């Protein structure tokens, strides 16, 4: 996986051992593993950042390795992305060719030019001839005043997947451009990604939606290495989910669905119509048997209910009859509290006096 950008910080803990020796197109020398502005590091981390304990962020294709190709060292304005003045066309074209020669099977192009250049177009054809999947940002220069958006390159070249950006709500990011070069959209609003010097930050723009599509392409090529670049692109675009708007609103074919892109297969044949269901023939004997069994089930149900009622009644009589005979069929009265004992106020002598007739003589 090649990332043509501002370089990739090879010292970031989540990219440790993931960054190859690339190419520094600014100095026309090997390198590219130094990033002064964090843009390329963020892009690379969305693709390949490995899991780290205590960090909730991880790349989408952590098994991928990054081949950094450095084409700029300037701070890229997220609302403006990169203009032609930031990256000379000749430098950009040389970077694409070096990525292809370095063995990249997928190239992420999150730096956008706004002037068509024959050298860049020739480099794109060179990559296509070598069966390389190219994924490019659709740019962040959308005009809300009715003016057409400037055409971004290399997203507008044939054979390049152009990626727009959507927010968490599914709506298009306001700066994400609108045009026929938008093939699909991916999350690009407030995306968590790595920065240089071991940090993390939130990023917005098509630059950060693009690596999500590139990571998907890397996963497909890893799972099915026999697919051509055009087949990978067709798979990604053909498995998108419906977006909130149509292509005229900058959503392309829809929203990236990584799971579907990796697991589903596209067919080139026409859909096969299912044969009509056979008509059910009427069988009088079967209908009679079904009616007979339905009657038996109904009778059995009533017999079972009647048996339950009879058994319950007999059990109740077995409990109540002995009790009735013991009481001679008189209604039982609930036992109340015992009557209160009378209080004795008179002196004890009154109750123990001996009558005079019974007293002994003097």
Coordinates of N, CA and C in Angstrom, one line a residue, residues 132-308:
X132 N -2.6 -1.7 -10.8 CA -2.6 -1.1 -9.4 C -3.9 -0.4 -9.2
X133 N -4.5 -0.6 -8.1 CA -5.8 0.1 -7.7 C -5.4 1.5 -7.2
X134 N -6.0 2.6 -7.8 CA -5.7 3.9 -7.4 C -7.0 4.6 -6.8
X135 N -6.8 5.1 -5.6 CA -8.0 5.8 -4.9 C -7.6 7.2 -4.6
X136 N -8.4 8.1 -5.0 CA -8.1 9.6 -4.9 C -9.2 10.4 -4.2
X137 N -8.8 11.4 -3.5 CA -9.8 12.3 -2.9 C -10.5 13.2 -4.0
X138 N -11.8 13.4 -3.7 CA -12.6 14.2 -4.7 C -12.4 15.7 -4.4
X139 N -11.7 16.1 -3.4 CA -11.4 17.5 -3.1 C -12.4 18.1 -2.2
X140 N -12.0 19.3 -1.6 CA -12.7 20.0 -0.6 C -13.0 21.4 -1.0
X141 N -13.3 21.6 -2.2 CA -13.6 23.0 -2.7 C -15.0 23.2 -3.2
X142 N -15.9 22.6 -2.5 CA -17.3 22.8 -3.0 C -17.8 24.2 -2.9
X143 N -18.5 24.7 -3.9 CA -19.1 26.0 -3.9 C -20.6 26.0 -3.6
X144 N -21.0 26.7 -2.6 CA -22.4 26.8 -2.3 C -23.2 27.9 -3.0
X145 N -22.5 28.6 -3.8 CA -23.1 29.8 -4.5 C -23.6 29.4 -5.9
X146 N -23.6 28.2 -6.2 CA -24.1 27.8 -7.6 C -23.0 27.6 -8.6
X147 N -21.8 28.0 -8.3 CA -20.7 27.9 -9.3 C -20.3 26.4 -9.3
X148 N -19.9 25.9 -10.4 CA -19.4 24.5 -10.5 C -18.1 24.3 -9.7
X149 N -17.9 23.2 -9.1 CA -16.7 22.9 -8.4 C -15.6 22.6 -9.3
X150 N -14.4 23.0 -8.9 CA -13.2 22.7 -9.8 C -13.0 21.2 -9.9
X151 N -12.5 20.8 -11.0 CA -12.3 19.4 -11.3 C -11.0 18.9 -10.6
X152 N -11.1 17.9 -9.7 CA -9.9 17.4 -9.0 C -9.2 16.3 -9.8
X153 N -7.9 16.3 -9.7 CA -7.1 15.3 -10.4 C -6.2 14.7 -9.3
X154 N -5.9 13.4 -9.3 CA -6.2 12.4 -10.4 C -7.6 11.8 -10.3
X155 N -8.5 12.2 -9.4 CA -9.8 11.6 -9.2 C -10.6 11.5 -10.5
X156 N -10.4 12.6 -11.3 CA -11.2 12.7 -12.5 C -10.6 11.9 -13.7
X157 N -9.5 11.3 -13.5 CA -8.9 10.5 -14.6 C -9.6 9.1 -14.6
X158 N -9.6 8.5 -15.8 CA -10.2 7.2 -15.9 C -9.4 6.2 -15.1
X159 N -10.1 5.2 -14.5 CA -9.4 4.2 -13.8 C -9.1 4.5 -12.3
X160 N -9.4 5.7 -11.9 CA -9.1 6.2 -10.5 C -10.5 6.3 -9.7
X161 N -10.5 5.7 -8.6 CA -11.7 5.7 -7.7 C -11.8 7.1 -7.0
X162 N -12.8 7.9 -7.3 CA -12.9 9.2 -6.6 C -13.8 9.1 -5.4
X163 N -13.3 9.6 -4.3 CA -14.0 9.5 -3.0 C -14.4 10.8 -2.4
X164 N -15.7 10.9 -2.1 CA -16.3 12.0 -1.4 C -16.4 11.7 0.1
X165 N -16.8 12.7 0.9 CA -16.8 12.5 2.4 C -18.2 12.8 2.9
X166 N -18.6 12.0 3.9 CA -19.9 12.2 4.6 C -19.6 12.3 6.1
X167 N -20.5 13.0 6.8 CA -20.4 13.2 8.2 C -21.0 12.0 9.0
X168 N -21.0 12.1 10.3 CA -21.5 11.0 11.2 C -23.0 10.7 10.9
X169 N -23.8 11.8 10.5 CA -25.2 11.7 10.2 C -25.5 11.0 8.8
X170 N -24.4 10.9 8.0 CA -24.6 10.3 6.7 C -24.8 11.4 5.6
X171 N -24.9 12.7 6.0 CA -24.9 13.8 5.1 C -23.5 14.1 4.6
X172 N -23.5 14.7 3.4 CA -22.2 15.0 2.7 C -21.5 16.1 3.5
X173 N -20.2 16.0 3.7 CA -19.5 17.0 4.4 C -19.6 18.3 3.5
X174 N -19.8 19.4 4.1 CA -20.1 20.6 3.3 C -19.0 20.9 2.2
X175 N -17.8 20.7 2.5 CA -16.7 21.0 1.6 C -16.5 19.9 0.5
X176 N -17.0 18.8 0.7 CA -16.8 17.7 -0.2 C -17.4 18.0 -1.6
X177 N -16.6 17.9 -2.6 CA -17.0 18.4 -3.9 C -18.1 17.5 -4.6
X178 N -18.8 18.1 -5.6 CA -19.9 17.4 -6.3 C -19.5 17.4 -7.8
X179 N -19.6 16.2 -8.3 CA -19.3 16.1 -9.8 C -19.3 14.6 -10.2
X180 N -19.2 14.3 -11.5 CA -19.2 12.9 -12.0 C -18.0 12.2 -11.5
X181 N -16.9 12.8 -11.0 CA -15.7 12.1 -10.5 C -15.9 11.5 -9.2
X182 N -17.0 11.8 -8.5 CA -17.3 11.1 -7.2 C -17.9 9.8 -7.5
X183 N -17.1 8.7 -7.2 CA -17.6 7.3 -7.4 C -18.4 6.8 -6.2
X184 N -18.0 7.2 -5.0 CA -18.7 6.8 -3.8 C -18.2 7.7 -2.7
X185 N -18.9 7.6 -1.5 CA -18.5 8.4 -0.4 C -18.1 7.5 0.8
X186 N -17.4 8.0 1.7 CA -17.0 7.3 2.9 C -16.9 8.3 4.1
X187 N -16.9 7.8 5.3 CA -16.8 8.7 6.5 C -15.6 9.6 6.4
X188 N -15.9 10.9 6.5 CA -14.8 11.9 6.4 C -15.0 13.1 7.3
X189 N -15.9 13.0 8.3 CA -16.2 14.1 9.2 C -15.8 13.7 10.6
X190 N -14.9 14.5 11.2 CA -14.4 14.3 12.5 C -13.9 12.8 12.7
X191 N -13.0 12.4 11.8 CA -12.4 11.1 11.8 C -11.2 11.1 12.7
X192 N -11.1 10.1 13.6 CA -9.9 10.0 14.5 C -8.8 9.3 13.7
X193 N -7.6 9.9 13.8 CA -6.4 9.4 13.2 C -5.2 9.8 13.9
X194 N -4.1 9.2 13.6 CA -2.8 9.5 14.3 C -2.2 10.8 13.8
X195 N -1.4 11.4 14.6 CA -0.5 12.5 14.2 C 0.9 12.1 14.4
X196 N 1.8 13.0 13.9 CA 3.2 12.7 14.1 C 3.5 12.9 15.6
X197 N 4.6 12.4 16.0 CA 5.0 12.5 17.4 C 4.0 11.8 18.4
X198 N 3.5 10.6 17.9 CA 2.7 9.7 18.8 C 1.4 10.2 19.2
X199 N 0.8 11.2 18.6 CA -0.5 11.8 19.0 C -1.6 11.3 18.2
X200 N -2.8 11.8 18.5 CA -4.1 11.5 17.7 C -4.8 12.8 17.6
X201 N -5.7 12.9 16.6 CA -6.5 14.1 16.4 C -7.7 13.8 15.6
X202 N -8.6 14.8 15.4 CA -9.8 14.6 14.6 C -9.6 15.4 13.3
X203 N -9.9 14.7 12.2 CA -9.7 15.3 10.9 C -11.0 15.3 10.1
X204 N -11.2 16.2 9.2 CA -12.4 16.3 8.4 C -11.9 16.6 6.9
X205 N -12.5 15.9 6.0 CA -12.3 16.2 4.6 C -12.2 14.9 3.8
X206 N -12.2 15.0 2.5 CA -12.1 13.9 1.6 C -10.8 13.2 1.7
X207 N -9.8 13.9 2.1 CA -8.4 13.3 2.3 C -8.5 12.1 3.3
X208 N -9.4 12.2 4.2 CA -9.5 11.1 5.3 C -10.6 10.1 5.0
X209 N -11.5 10.4 4.1 CA -12.4 9.4 3.6 C -11.7 8.4 2.6
X210 N -10.7 9.0 1.9 CA -10.0 8.2 0.8 C -9.3 7.0 1.4
X211 N -8.6 7.1 2.5 CA -7.9 5.9 3.0 C -8.8 4.8 3.5
X212 N -10.1 5.1 3.8 CA -11.0 4.0 4.1 C -11.3 3.1 2.9
X213 N -11.4 3.8 1.7 CA -11.6 3.0 0.5 C -10.3 2.3 0.1
X214 N -9.2 2.9 0.3 CA -7.9 2.3 0.0 C -7.7 1.0 0.9
X215 N -8.1 1.1 2.2 CA -8.0 0.0 3.1 C -8.9 -1.2 2.6
X216 N -10.0 -0.8 2.1 CA -11.0 -1.8 1.6 C -10.3 -2.5 0.4
X217 N -9.7 -1.8 -0.5 CA -9.1 -2.3 -1.6 C -7.9 -3.3 -1.2
X218 N -7.2 -2.9 -0.2 CA -6.1 -3.7 0.3 C -6.7 -5.0 0.9
X219 N -7.8 -5.0 1.6 CA -8.4 -6.2 2.2 C -8.8 -7.1 1.0
X220 N -9.4 -6.6 0.0 CA -9.9 -7.4 -1.1 C -8.8 -8.0 -1.8
X221 N -7.7 -7.3 -2.1 CA -6.5 -7.8 -2.8 C -5.9 -8.9 -1.9
X222 N -5.9 -8.8 -0.6 CA -5.3 -9.8 0.2 C -6.2 -11.1 0.2
X223 N -7.5 -10.9 0.3 CA -8.4 -12.0 0.3 C -8.5 -12.7 -1.0
X224 N -8.4 -12.0 -2.1 CA -8.6 -12.5 -3.5 C -7.5 -11.9 -4.4
X225 N -6.3 -12.4 -4.3 CA -5.2 -11.8 -5.0 C -5.4 -12.0 -6.6
X226 N -6.3 -12.9 -7.0 CA -6.4 -13.1 -8.4 C -7.3 -12.0 -9.1
X227 N -8.0 -11.1 -8.3 CA -8.8 -10.1 -8.9 C -7.9 -9.0 -9.5
X228 N -8.3 -8.5 -10.6 CA -7.6 -7.4 -11.2 C -8.0 -6.1 -10.6
X229 N -7.2 -5.0 -10.8 CA -7.5 -3.7 -10.2 C -8.9 -3.2 -10.6
X230 N -9.3 -3.4 -11.9 CA -10.6 -3.0 -12.3 C -11.7 -3.8 -11.6
X231 N -11.4 -5.1 -11.4 CA -12.4 -5.9 -10.7 C -12.6 -5.5 -9.2
X232 N -11.4 -5.1 -8.6 CA -11.5 -4.6 -7.2 C -12.3 -3.3 -7.2
X233 N -12.1 -2.4 -8.1 CA -12.8 -1.1 -8.1 C -14.3 -1.4 -8.4
X234 N -14.6 -2.3 -9.3 CA -16.0 -2.6 -9.5 C -16.7 -3.2 -8.3
X235 N -15.9 -4.1 -7.6 CA -16.5 -4.7 -6.4 C -16.8 -3.6 -5.3
X236 N -15.9 -2.7 -5.1 CA -16.1 -1.6 -4.1 C -17.3 -0.7 -4.5
X237 N -17.3 -0.3 -5.7 CA -18.4 0.6 -6.1 C -19.7 -0.2 -6.2
X238 N -19.7 -1.4 -6.6 CA -21.0 -2.2 -6.7 C -21.6 -2.7 -5.4
X239 N -20.9 -2.6 -4.3 CA -21.4 -3.1 -3.0 C -21.7 -1.9 -2.1
X240 N -21.8 -0.7 -2.6 CA -22.1 0.4 -1.7 C -23.5 0.3 -1.2
X241 N -23.7 1.0 -0.1 CA -25.1 1.1 0.5 C -25.7 2.4 0.0
X242 N -27.1 2.5 0.0 CA -27.7 3.7 -0.4 C -27.4 4.9 0.5
X243 N -27.2 6.0 -0.2 CA -26.9 7.2 0.6 C -28.1 8.1 0.7
X244 N -28.0 9.2 1.5 CA -29.1 10.1 1.7 C -29.5 10.8 0.5
X245 N -28.6 11.0 -0.5 CA -28.9 11.7 -1.7 C -28.6 10.9 -2.9
X246 N -28.8 11.5 -4.1 CA -28.4 10.8 -5.3 C -27.1 11.3 -5.8
X247 N -26.7 10.8 -7.0 CA -25.3 11.2 -7.5 C -25.2 12.7 -7.8
X248 N -26.3 13.4 -8.1 CA -26.2 14.8 -8.3 C -25.8 15.6 -7.1
X249 N -26.0 15.0 -5.9 CA -25.6 15.6 -4.6 C -24.2 15.2 -4.1
X250 N -23.5 14.5 -5.0 CA -22.1 14.2 -4.6 C -21.9 12.9 -3.8
X251 N -22.9 12.0 -3.9 CA -22.7 10.7 -3.2 C -22.3 9.6 -4.0
X252 N -22.1 9.8 -5.3 CA -21.7 8.8 -6.2 C -22.7 7.6 -6.2
X253 N -22.1 6.4 -6.2 CA -23.0 5.2 -6.1 C -23.5 4.9 -4.7
X254 N -23.0 5.6 -3.7 CA -23.5 5.3 -2.4 C -22.4 5.4 -1.3
X255 N -22.6 4.8 -0.2 CA -21.7 4.8 0.9 C -20.9 3.5 1.0
X256 N -19.6 3.6 1.2 CA -18.7 2.5 1.3 C -19.2 1.5 2.3
X257 N -19.3 0.2 2.0 CA -19.6 -0.9 2.9 C -18.5 -1.9 2.8
X258 N -17.5 -1.8 3.8 CA -16.4 -2.6 3.7 C -16.7 -4.1 3.8
X259 N -17.6 -4.4 4.7 CA -17.9 -5.9 4.8 C -18.5 -6.5 3.5
X260 N -19.4 -5.8 2.9 CA -20.0 -6.3 1.7 C -18.9 -6.3 0.6
X261 N -18.0 -5.3 0.5 CA -17.0 -5.3 -0.5 C -16.1 -6.5 -0.4
X262 N -15.7 -6.8 0.8 CA -14.8 -7.9 1.0 C -15.4 -9.3 0.9
X263 N -16.7 -9.4 1.2 CA -17.3 -10.8 1.3 C -18.2 -11.1 0.1
X264 N -18.8 -10.1 -0.5 CA -19.8 -10.4 -1.6 C -19.1 -10.6 -2.9
X265 N -19.7 -11.3 -3.8 CA -19.2 -11.6 -5.1 C -20.2 -11.0 -6.1
X266 N -19.6 -10.3 -7.1 CA -20.4 -9.7 -8.2 C -20.5 -10.7 -9.4
X267 N -21.7 -10.7 -9.9 CA -21.9 -11.6 -11.1 C -22.1 -10.8 -12.3
X268 N -21.5 -11.3 -13.4 CA -21.6 -10.6 -14.7 C -22.8 -11.1 -15.5
X269 N -23.4 -12.2 -15.1 CA -24.5 -12.7 -15.9 C -25.8 -12.0 -15.5
X270 N -26.8 -12.3 -16.3 CA -28.1 -11.7 -16.1 C -28.8 -12.5 -15.0
X271 N -29.6 -11.8 -14.2 CA -30.3 -12.5 -13.1 C -31.2 -13.6 -13.6
X272 N -31.1 -14.7 -12.9 CA -31.9 -15.9 -13.4 C -33.2 -15.8 -12.7
X273 N -34.3 -16.0 -13.6 CA -35.7 -16.0 -13.0 C -36.0 -17.3 -12.4
X274 N -36.6 -17.3 -11.3 CA -37.0 -18.6 -10.6 C -38.2 -19.2 -11.4
X275 N -38.2 -20.5 -11.5 CA -39.3 -21.2 -12.2 C -40.6 -21.0 -11.4
X276 N -41.8 -21.0 -12.1 CA -43.0 -20.8 -11.4 C -43.3 -22.0 -10.5
X277 N -44.0 -21.7 -9.4 CA -44.4 -22.7 -8.4 C -45.4 -23.7 -9.1
X278 N -45.3 -25.0 -8.8 CA -46.2 -25.9 -9.4 C -47.6 -25.8 -8.8
X279 N -48.7 -26.0 -9.6 CA -50.0 -26.0 -9.1 C -50.3 -27.2 -8.2
X280 N -51.0 -26.9 -7.1 CA -51.3 -28.0 -6.2 C -52.6 -28.7 -6.7
X281 N -52.5 -30.0 -6.9 CA -53.7 -30.8 -7.3 C -54.5 -31.2 -6.1
X282 N -55.9 -31.1 -6.4 CA -56.8 -31.5 -5.3 C -56.9 -33.0 -5.2
X283 N -56.7 -33.5 -4.0 CA -56.8 -35.0 -3.7 C -57.9 -35.2 -2.7
X284 N -59.1 -35.7 -3.2 CA -60.3 -35.9 -2.3 C -59.9 -36.8 -1.1
X285 N -59.2 -37.9 -1.4 CA -58.9 -38.8 -0.3 C -58.1 -38.1 0.8
X286 N -57.1 -37.3 0.4 CA -56.2 -36.6 1.4 C -57.1 -35.6 2.1
X287 N -58.0 -34.9 1.4 CA -58.8 -33.9 2.1 C -59.7 -34.6 3.1
X288 N -60.3 -35.8 2.8 CA -61.1 -36.5 3.7 C -60.3 -37.0 5.0
X289 N -59.1 -37.5 4.7 CA -58.2 -37.8 5.9 C -57.9 -36.6 6.8
X290 N -57.7 -35.5 6.2 CA -57.4 -34.3 6.9 C -58.6 -33.9 7.8
X291 N -59.8 -34.0 7.1 CA -61.0 -33.6 7.9 C -61.3 -34.6 9.0
X292 N -61.0 -35.9 8.8 CA -61.3 -36.9 9.8 C -60.3 -36.7 11.0
X293 N -59.0 -36.4 10.7 CA -58.1 -36.2 11.8 C -58.4 -34.9 12.5
X294 N -58.9 -33.9 11.8 CA -59.3 -32.7 12.5 C -60.4 -32.9 13.5
X295 N -61.4 -33.8 13.0 CA -62.5 -34.1 13.9 C -62.1 -34.9 15.1
X296 N -61.2 -35.9 14.9 CA -60.7 -36.7 16.0 C -59.9 -35.8 17.0
X297 N -59.1 -34.9 16.5 CA -58.4 -34.0 17.4 C -59.4 -33.1 18.2
X298 N -60.4 -32.7 17.6 CA -61.4 -31.8 18.3 C -62.1 -32.6 19.4
X299 N -62.6 -33.9 19.0 CA -63.3 -34.7 20.0 C -62.3 -35.1 21.2
X300 N -61.1 -35.4 20.8 CA -60.1 -35.7 21.9 C -59.9 -34.5 22.8
X301 N -59.9 -33.3 22.3 CA -59.7 -32.2 23.1 C -60.9 -32.0 24.1
X302 N -62.1 -32.2 23.6 CA -63.3 -32.1 24.5 C -63.3 -33.2 25.5
X303 N -62.9 -34.4 25.1 CA -62.9 -35.5 26.1 C -61.9 -35.2 27.2
X304 N -60.7 -34.7 26.8 CA -59.7 -34.4 27.8 C -60.2 -33.3 28.7
X305 N -60.9 -32.3 28.2 CA -61.4 -31.2 29.1 C -62.4 -31.8 30.1
X306 N -63.3 -32.7 29.5 CA -64.4 -33.3 30.4 C -63.8 -34.1 31.5
X307 N -62.7 -34.9 31.1 CA -62.1 -35.7 32.1 C -61.5 -34.9 33.2
X308 N -60.9 -33.8 32.9 CA -60.3 -32.9 33.9 C -61.3 -32.3 34.8

